[in-house]
PDB file of C-alpha atoms in Angstrom:
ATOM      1  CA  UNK E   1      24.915   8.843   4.867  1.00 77.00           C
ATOM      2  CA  UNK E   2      25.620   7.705   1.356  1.00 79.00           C
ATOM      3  CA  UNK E   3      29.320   6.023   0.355  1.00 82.00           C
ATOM      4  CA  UNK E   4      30.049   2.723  -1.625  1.00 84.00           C
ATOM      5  CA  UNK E   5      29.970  -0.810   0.007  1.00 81.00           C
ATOM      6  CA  UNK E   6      32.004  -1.742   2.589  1.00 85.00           C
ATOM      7  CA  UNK E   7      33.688   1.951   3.127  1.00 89.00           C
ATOM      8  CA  UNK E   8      32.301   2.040   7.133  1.00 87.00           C
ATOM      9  CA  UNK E   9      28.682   3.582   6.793  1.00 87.00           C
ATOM     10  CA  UNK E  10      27.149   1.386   9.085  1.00 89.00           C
ATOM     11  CA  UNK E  11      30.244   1.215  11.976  1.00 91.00           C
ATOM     12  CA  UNK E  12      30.014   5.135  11.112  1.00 92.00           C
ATOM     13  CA  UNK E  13      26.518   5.013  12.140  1.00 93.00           C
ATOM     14  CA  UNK E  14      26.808   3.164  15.308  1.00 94.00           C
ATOM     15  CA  UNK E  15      29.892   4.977  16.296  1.00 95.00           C
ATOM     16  CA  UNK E  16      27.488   8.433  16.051  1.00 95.00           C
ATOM     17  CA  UNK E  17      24.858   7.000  17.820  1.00 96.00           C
ATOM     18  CA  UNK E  18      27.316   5.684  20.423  1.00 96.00           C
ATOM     19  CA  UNK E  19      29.022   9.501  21.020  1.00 96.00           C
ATOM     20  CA  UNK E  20      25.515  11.648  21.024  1.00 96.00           C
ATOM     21  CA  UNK E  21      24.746   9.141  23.988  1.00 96.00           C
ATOM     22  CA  UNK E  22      27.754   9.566  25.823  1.00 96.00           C
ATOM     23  CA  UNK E  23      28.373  13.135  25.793  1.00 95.00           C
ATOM     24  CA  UNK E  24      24.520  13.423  26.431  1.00 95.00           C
ATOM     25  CA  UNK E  25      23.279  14.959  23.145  1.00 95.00           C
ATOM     26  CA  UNK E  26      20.676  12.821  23.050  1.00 94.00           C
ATOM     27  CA  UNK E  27      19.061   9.492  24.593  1.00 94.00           C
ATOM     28  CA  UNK E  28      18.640   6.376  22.385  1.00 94.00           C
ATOM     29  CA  UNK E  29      14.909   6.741  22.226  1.00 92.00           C
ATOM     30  CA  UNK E  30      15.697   9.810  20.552  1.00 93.00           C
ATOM     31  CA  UNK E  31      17.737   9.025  17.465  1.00 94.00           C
ATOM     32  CA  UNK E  32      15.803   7.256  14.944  1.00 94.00           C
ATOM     33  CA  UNK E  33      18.162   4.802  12.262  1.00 94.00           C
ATOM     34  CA  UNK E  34      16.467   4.074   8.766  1.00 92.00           C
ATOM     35  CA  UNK E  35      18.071   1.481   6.973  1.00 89.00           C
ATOM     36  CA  UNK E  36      17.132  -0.480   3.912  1.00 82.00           C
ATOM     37  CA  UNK E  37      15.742  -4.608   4.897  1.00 83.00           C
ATOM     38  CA  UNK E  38      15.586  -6.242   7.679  1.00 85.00           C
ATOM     39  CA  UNK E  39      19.033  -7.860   7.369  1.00 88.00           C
ATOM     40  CA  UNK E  40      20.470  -4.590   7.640  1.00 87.00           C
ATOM     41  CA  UNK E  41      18.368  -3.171  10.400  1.00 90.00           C
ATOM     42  CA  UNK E  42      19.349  -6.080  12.895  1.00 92.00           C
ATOM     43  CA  UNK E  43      23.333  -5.564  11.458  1.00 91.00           C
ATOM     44  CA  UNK E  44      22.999  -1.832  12.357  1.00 92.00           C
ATOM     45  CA  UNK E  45      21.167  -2.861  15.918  1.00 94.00           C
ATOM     46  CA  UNK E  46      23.797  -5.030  16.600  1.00 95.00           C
ATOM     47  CA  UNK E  47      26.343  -3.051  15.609  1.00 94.00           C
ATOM     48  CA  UNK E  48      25.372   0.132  17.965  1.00 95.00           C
ATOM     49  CA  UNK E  49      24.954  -2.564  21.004  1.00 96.00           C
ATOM     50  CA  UNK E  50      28.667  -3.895  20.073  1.00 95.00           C
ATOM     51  CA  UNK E  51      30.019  -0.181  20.041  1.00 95.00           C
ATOM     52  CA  UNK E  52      28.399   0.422  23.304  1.00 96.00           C
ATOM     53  CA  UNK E  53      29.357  -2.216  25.220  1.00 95.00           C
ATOM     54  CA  UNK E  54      33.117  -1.870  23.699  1.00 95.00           C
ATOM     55  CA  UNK E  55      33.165   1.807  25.127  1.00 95.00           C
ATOM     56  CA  UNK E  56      31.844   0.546  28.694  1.00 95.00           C
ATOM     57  CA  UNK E  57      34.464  -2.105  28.220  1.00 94.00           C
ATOM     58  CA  UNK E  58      37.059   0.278  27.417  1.00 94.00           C
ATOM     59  CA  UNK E  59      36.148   2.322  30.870  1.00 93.00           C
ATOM     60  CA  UNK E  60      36.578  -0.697  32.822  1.00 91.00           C
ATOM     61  CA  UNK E  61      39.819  -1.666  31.254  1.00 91.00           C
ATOM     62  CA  UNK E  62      41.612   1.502  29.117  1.00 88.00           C
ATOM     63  CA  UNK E  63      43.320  -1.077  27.431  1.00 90.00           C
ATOM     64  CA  UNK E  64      41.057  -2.200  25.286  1.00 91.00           C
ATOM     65  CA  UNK E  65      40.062   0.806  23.831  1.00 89.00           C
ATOM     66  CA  UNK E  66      41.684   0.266  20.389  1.00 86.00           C
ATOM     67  CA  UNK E  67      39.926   2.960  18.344  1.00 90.00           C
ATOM     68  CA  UNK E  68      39.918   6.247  17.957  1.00 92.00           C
ATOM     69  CA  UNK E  69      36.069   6.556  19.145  1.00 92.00           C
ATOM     70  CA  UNK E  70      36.533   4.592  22.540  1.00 93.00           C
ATOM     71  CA  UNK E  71      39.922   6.227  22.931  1.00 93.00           C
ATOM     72  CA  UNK E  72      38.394   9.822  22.563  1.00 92.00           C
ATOM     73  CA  UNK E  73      35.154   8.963  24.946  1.00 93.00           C
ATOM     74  CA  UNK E  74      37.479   7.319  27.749  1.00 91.00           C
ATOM     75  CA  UNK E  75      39.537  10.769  27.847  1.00 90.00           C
ATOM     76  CA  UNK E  76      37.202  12.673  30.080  1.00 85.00           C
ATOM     77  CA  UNK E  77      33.930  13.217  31.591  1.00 83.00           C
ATOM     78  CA  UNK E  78      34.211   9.163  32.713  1.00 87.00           C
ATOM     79  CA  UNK E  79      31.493   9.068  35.414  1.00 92.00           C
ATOM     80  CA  UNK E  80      28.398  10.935  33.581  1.00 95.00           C
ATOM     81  CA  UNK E  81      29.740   8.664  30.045  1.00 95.00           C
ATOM     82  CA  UNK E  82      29.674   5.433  31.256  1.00 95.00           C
ATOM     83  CA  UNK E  83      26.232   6.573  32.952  1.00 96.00           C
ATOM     84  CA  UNK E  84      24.438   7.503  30.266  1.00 96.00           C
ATOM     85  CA  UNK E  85      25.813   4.621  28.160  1.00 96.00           C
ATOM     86  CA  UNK E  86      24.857   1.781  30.795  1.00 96.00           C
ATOM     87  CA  UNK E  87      21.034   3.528  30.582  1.00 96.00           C
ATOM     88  CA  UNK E  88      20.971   3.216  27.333  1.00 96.00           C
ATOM     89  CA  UNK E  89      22.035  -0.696  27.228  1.00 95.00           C
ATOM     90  CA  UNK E  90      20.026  -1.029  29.817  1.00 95.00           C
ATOM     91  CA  UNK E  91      16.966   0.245  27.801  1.00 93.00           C
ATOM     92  CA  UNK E  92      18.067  -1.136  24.430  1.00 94.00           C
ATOM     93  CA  UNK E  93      14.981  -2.021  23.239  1.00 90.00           C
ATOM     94  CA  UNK E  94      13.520   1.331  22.910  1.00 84.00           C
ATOM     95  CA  UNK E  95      15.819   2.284  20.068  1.00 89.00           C
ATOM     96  CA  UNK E  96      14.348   2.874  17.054  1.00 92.00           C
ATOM     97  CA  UNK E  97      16.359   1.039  14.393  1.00 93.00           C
ATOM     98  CA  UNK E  98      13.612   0.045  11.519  1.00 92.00           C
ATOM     99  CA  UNK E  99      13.654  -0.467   7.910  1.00 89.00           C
ATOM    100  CA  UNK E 100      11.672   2.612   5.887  1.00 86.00           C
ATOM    101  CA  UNK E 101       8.730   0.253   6.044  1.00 84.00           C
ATOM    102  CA  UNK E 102       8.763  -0.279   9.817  1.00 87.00           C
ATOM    103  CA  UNK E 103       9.387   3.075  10.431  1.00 87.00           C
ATOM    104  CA  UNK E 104       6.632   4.185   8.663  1.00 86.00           C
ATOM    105  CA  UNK E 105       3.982   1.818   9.939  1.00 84.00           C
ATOM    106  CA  UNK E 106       5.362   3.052  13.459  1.00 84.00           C
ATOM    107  CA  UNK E 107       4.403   6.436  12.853  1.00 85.00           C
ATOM    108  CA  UNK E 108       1.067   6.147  10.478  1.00 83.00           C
ATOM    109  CA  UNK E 109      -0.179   3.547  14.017  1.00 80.00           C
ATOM    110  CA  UNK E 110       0.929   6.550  16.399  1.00 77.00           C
ATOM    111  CA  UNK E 111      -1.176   9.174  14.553  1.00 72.00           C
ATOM    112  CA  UNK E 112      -4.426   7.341  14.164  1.00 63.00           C
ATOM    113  CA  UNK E 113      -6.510   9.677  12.008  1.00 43.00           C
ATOM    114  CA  UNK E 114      -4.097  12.242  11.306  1.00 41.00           C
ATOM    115  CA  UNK E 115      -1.942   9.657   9.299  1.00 44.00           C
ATOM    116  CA  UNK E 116      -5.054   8.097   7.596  1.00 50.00           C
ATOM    117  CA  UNK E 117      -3.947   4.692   9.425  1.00 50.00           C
ATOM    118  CA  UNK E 118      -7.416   2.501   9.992  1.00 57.00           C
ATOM    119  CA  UNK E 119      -7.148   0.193  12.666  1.00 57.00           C
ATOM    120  CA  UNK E 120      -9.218  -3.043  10.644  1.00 69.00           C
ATOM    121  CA  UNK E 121      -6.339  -2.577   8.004  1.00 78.00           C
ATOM    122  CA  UNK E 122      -4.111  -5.745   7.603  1.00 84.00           C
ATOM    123  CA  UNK E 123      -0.536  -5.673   6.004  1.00 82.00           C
ATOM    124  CA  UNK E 124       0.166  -7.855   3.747  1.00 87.00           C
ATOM    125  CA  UNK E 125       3.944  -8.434   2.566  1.00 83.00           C
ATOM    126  CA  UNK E 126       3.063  -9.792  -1.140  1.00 89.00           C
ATOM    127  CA  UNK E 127       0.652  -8.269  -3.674  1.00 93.00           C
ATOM    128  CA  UNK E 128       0.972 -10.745  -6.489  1.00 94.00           C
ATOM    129  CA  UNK E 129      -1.626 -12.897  -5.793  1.00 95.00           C
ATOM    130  CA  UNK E 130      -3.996  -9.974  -6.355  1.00 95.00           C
ATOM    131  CA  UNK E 131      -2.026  -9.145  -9.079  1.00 96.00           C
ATOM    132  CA  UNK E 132      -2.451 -11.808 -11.093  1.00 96.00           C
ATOM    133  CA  UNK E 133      -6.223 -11.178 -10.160  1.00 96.00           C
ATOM    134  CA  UNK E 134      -6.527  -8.468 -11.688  1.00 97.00           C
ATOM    135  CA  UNK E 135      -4.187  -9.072 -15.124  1.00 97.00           C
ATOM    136  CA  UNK E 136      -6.757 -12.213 -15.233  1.00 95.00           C
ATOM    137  CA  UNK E 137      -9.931 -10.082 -14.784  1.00 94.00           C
ATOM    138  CA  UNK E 138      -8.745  -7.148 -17.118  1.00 95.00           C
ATOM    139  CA  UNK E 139      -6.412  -8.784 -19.992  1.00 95.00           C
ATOM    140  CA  UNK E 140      -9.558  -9.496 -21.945  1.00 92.00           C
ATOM    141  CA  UNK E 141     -11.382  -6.757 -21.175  1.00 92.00           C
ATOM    142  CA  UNK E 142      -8.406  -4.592 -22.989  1.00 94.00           C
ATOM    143  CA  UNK E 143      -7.164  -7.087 -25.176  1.00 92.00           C
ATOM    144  CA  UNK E 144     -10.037  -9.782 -26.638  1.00 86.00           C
ATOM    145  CA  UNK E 145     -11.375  -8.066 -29.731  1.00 85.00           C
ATOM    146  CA  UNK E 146      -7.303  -8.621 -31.259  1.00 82.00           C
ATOM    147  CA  UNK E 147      -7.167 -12.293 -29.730  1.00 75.00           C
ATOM    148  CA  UNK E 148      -5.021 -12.688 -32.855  1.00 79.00           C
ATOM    149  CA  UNK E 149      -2.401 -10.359 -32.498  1.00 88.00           C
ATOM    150  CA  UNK E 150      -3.027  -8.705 -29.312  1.00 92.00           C
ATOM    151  CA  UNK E 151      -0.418  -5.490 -28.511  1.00 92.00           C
ATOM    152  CA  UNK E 152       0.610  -7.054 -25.436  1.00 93.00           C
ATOM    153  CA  UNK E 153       0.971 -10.671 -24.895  1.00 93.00           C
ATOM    154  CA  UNK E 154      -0.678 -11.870 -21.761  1.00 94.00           C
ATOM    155  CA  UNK E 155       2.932 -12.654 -19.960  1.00 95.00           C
ATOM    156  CA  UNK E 156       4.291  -9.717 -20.802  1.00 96.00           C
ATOM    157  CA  UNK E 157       0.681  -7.999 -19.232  1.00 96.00           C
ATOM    158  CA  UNK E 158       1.470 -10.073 -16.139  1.00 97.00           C
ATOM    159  CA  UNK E 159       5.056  -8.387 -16.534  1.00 97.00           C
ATOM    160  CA  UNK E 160       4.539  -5.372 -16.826  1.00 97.00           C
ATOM    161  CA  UNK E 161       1.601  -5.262 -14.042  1.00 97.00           C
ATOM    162  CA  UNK E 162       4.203  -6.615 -11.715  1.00 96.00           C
ATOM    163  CA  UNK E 163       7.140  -4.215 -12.141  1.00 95.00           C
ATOM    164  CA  UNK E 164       4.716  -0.752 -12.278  1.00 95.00           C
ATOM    165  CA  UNK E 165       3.446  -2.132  -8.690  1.00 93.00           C
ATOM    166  CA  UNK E 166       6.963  -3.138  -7.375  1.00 89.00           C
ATOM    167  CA  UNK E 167       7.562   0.444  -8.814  1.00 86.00           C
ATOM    168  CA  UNK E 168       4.643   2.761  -7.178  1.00 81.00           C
ATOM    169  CA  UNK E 169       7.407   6.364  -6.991  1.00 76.00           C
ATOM    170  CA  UNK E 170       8.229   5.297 -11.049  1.00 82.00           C
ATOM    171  CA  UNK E 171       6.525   7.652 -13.790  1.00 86.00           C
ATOM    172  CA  UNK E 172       5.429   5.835 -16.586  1.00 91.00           C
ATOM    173  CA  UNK E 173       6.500   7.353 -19.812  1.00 92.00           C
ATOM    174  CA  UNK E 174       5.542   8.176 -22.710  1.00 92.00           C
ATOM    175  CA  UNK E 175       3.055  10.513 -21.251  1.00 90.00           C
ATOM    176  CA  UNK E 176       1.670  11.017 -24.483  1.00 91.00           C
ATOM    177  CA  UNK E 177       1.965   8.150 -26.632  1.00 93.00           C
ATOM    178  CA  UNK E 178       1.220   7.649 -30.174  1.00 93.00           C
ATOM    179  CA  UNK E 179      -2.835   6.266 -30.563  1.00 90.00           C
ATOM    180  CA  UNK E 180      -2.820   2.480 -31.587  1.00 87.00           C
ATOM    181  CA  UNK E 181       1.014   2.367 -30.385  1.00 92.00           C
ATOM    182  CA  UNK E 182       2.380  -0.606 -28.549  1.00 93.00           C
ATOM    183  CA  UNK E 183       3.137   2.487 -25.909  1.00 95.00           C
ATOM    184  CA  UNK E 184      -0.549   3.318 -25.747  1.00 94.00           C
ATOM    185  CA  UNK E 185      -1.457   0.061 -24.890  1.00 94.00           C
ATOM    186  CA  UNK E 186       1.069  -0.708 -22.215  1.00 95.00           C
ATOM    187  CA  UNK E 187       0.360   2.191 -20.345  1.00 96.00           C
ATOM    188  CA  UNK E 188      -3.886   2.059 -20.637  1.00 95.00           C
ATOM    189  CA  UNK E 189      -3.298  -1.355 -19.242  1.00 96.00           C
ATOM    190  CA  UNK E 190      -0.385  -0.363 -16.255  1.00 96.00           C
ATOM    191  CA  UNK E 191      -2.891   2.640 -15.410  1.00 95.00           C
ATOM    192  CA  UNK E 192      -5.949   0.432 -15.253  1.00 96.00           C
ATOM    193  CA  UNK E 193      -3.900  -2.259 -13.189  1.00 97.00           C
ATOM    194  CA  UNK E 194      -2.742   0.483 -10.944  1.00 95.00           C
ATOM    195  CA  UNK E 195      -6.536   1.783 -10.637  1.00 95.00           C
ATOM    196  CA  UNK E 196      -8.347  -1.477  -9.785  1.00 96.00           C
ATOM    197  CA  UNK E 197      -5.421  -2.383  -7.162  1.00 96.00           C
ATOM    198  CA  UNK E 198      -6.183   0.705  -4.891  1.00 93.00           C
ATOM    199  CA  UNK E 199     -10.197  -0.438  -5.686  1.00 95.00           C
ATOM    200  CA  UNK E 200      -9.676  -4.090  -4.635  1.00 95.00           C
ATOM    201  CA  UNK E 201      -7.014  -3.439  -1.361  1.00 93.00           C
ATOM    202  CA  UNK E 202      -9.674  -0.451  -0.105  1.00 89.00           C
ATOM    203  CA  UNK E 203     -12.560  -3.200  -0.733  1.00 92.00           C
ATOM    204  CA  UNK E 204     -10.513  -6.122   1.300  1.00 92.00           C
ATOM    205  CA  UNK E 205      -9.138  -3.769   4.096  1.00 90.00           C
ATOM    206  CA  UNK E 206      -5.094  -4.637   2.666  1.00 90.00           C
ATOM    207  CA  UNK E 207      -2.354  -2.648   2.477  1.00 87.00           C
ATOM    208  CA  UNK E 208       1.217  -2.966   1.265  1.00 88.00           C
ATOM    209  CA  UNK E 209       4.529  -1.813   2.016  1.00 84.00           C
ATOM    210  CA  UNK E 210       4.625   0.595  -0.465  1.00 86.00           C
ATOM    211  CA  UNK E 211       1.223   2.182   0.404  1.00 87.00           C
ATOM    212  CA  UNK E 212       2.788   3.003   4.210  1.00 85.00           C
ATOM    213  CA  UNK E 213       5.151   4.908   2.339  1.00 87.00           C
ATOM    214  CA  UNK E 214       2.595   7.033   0.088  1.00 87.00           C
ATOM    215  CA  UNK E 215       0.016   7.148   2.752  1.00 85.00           C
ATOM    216  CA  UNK E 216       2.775   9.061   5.414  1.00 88.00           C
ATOM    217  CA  UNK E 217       3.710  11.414   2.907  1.00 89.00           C
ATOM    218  CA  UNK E 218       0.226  12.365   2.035  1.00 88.00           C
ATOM    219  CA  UNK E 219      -0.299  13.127   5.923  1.00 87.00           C
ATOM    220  CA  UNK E 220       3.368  14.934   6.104  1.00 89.00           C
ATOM    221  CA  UNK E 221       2.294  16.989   2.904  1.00 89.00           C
ATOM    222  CA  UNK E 222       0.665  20.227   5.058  1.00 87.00           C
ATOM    223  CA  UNK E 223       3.271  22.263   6.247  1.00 84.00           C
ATOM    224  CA  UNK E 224       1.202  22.733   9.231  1.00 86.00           C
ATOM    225  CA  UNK E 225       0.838  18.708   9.558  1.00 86.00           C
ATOM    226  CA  UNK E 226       0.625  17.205  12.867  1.00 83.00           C
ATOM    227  CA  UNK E 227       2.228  14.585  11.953  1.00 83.00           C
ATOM    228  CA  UNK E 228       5.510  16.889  11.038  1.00 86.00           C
ATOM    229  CA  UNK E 229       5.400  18.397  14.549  1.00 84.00           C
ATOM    230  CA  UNK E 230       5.002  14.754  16.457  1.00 85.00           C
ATOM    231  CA  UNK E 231       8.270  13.680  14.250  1.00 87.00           C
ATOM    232  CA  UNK E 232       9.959  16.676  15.392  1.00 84.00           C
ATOM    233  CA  UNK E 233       8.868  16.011  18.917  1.00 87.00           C
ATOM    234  CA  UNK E 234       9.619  12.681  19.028  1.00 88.00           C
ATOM    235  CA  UNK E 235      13.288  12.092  17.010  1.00 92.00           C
ATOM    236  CA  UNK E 236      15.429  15.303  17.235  1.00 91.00           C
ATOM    237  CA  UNK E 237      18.204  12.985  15.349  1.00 93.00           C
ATOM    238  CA  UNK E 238      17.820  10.896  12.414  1.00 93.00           C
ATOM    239  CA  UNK E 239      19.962   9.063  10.739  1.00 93.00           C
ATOM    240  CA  UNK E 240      19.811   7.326   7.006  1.00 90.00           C
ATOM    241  CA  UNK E 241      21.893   4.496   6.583  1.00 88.00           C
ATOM    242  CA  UNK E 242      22.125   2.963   2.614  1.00 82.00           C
ATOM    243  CA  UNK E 243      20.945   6.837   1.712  1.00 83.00           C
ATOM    244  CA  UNK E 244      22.083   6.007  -2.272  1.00 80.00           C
ATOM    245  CA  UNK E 245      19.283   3.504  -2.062  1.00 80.00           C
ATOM    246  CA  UNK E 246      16.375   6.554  -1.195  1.00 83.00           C
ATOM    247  CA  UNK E 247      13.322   5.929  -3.498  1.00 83.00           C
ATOM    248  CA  UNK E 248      11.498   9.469  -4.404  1.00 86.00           C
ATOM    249  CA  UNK E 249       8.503   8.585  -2.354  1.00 87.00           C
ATOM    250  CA  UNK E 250      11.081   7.699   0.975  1.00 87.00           C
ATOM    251  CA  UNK E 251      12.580  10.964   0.276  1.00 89.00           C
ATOM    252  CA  UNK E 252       9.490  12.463   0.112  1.00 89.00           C
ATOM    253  CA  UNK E 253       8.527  11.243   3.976  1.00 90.00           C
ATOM    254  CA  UNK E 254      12.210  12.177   5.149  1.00 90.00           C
ATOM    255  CA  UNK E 255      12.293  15.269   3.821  1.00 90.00           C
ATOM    256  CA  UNK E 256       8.779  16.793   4.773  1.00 90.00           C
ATOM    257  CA  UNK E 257       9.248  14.706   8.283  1.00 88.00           C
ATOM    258  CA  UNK E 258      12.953  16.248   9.326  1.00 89.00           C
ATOM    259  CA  UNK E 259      14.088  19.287   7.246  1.00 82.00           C
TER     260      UNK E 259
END
């Protein structure tokens, strides 16, 4: 679901996820809700509780049913609805409403091997100290023979290796820049900054948010995955909330995962 702030994606959302249980479509534990932050995850958690309990409200007392989605449920069907809607309060909890990041580290735990997941791994929320490690380590390496006049100054080195590892799904362009170009020597430096990260997080057993990303869509890539027929199995329903916000890489795991 993609549509401009504050037009009703999210109370779309919860009002979906709030039918499919009533009518029996599917059961919470079923439907899985990607969102974008944690802020938003616990909104649209909150808001799917809220539409539930206003449609089990709106059983017990027709008069509060003041829009058009409790209106519609209360019309019929009244002992299986509010049934299957006081289960699903009941087992709240096993909703899963995530953030692309959660969602993914879900999944890549549940598949052990076949999602290239290790166990000893830890997750680590911020790179930058190891960032800065490595601009430290490497600036000279690239730039000490023109201490003088060096291409790239060494904040703008620290810049740049920041933004091309908040960025992993960007392609750095030119891809074939000019030799002895400022160009050339940006992108020699992103590449080598890029390089030594995935050496220095493999050698310290780290991973970052990004890499749950890269590393589910690597073991989604087979059409003949596992991993794509557990996904299958285990959400029938999916929902995107924020969908204008879809990186190429989350796309990537969505689309190979679900279509």
């Amino acid at each position: 679901l993609e549509a401009s702030a504050g037009t009703g994606k999210t109370f779309a959302l919860a009002g979906l996820v709030t039918r499919y249980v009533a009518e029996g479509v599917a059961t919470l534990d079923q439907m899985l809700l990607i969102t974008f932050g944690r802020a938003a995850s616990q909104e649209l958690r909150d808001r799917v509780r809220g539409q539930i309990v206003d449609a089990l409200r709106a059983f017990a007392d027709p008069s509060t049913a003041r829009t058009d989605l409790t209106r519609y449920l209360t019309s019929a069907d009244h002992e299986m609805r509010q049934r299957r809607l006081r289960d699903a309060l009941a087992g709240f909890d096993a909703a899963t409403i995530a953030t692309t990041h959660q969602f993914c580290h879900i999944v890549l735990k549940s598949l052990g091997v076949a999602g290239d997941s290790d166990s000893g791994v830890t997750l680590v929320e911020n790179l930058d100290d190891l960032v800065c490690e490595i601009v430290n380590d490497r600036y000279l390496t690239h730039f000490g023979k023109e201490r003088d006049n060096p291409p790239l100054s060494y904040p703008a080195a620290l810049r740049l290796a920041r933004e091309v590892v908040r960025n992993p799904a960007t392609q750095l362009r030119p891809l074939e820049p000019d030799a002895d170009s400022y160009a050339r020597a940006a992108l020699t430096f992103a590449r080598d900054v890029l390089e030594q990260l995935e050496i220095r997080k493999r050698r310290r057993g780290i991973l970052g948010f990004d890499d749950l990303l890269t590393r589910l869509a690597d073991a989604l890539d087979a059409p003949d995955s596992p991993a794509r027929a557990r996904m299958h199995q285990r959400w029938p329903i999916v929902m995107v909330d924020e969908f204008q916000d879809t990186d190429p890489v989350q796309w990537q795991v969505l689309e190979r995962a679900f279509s």
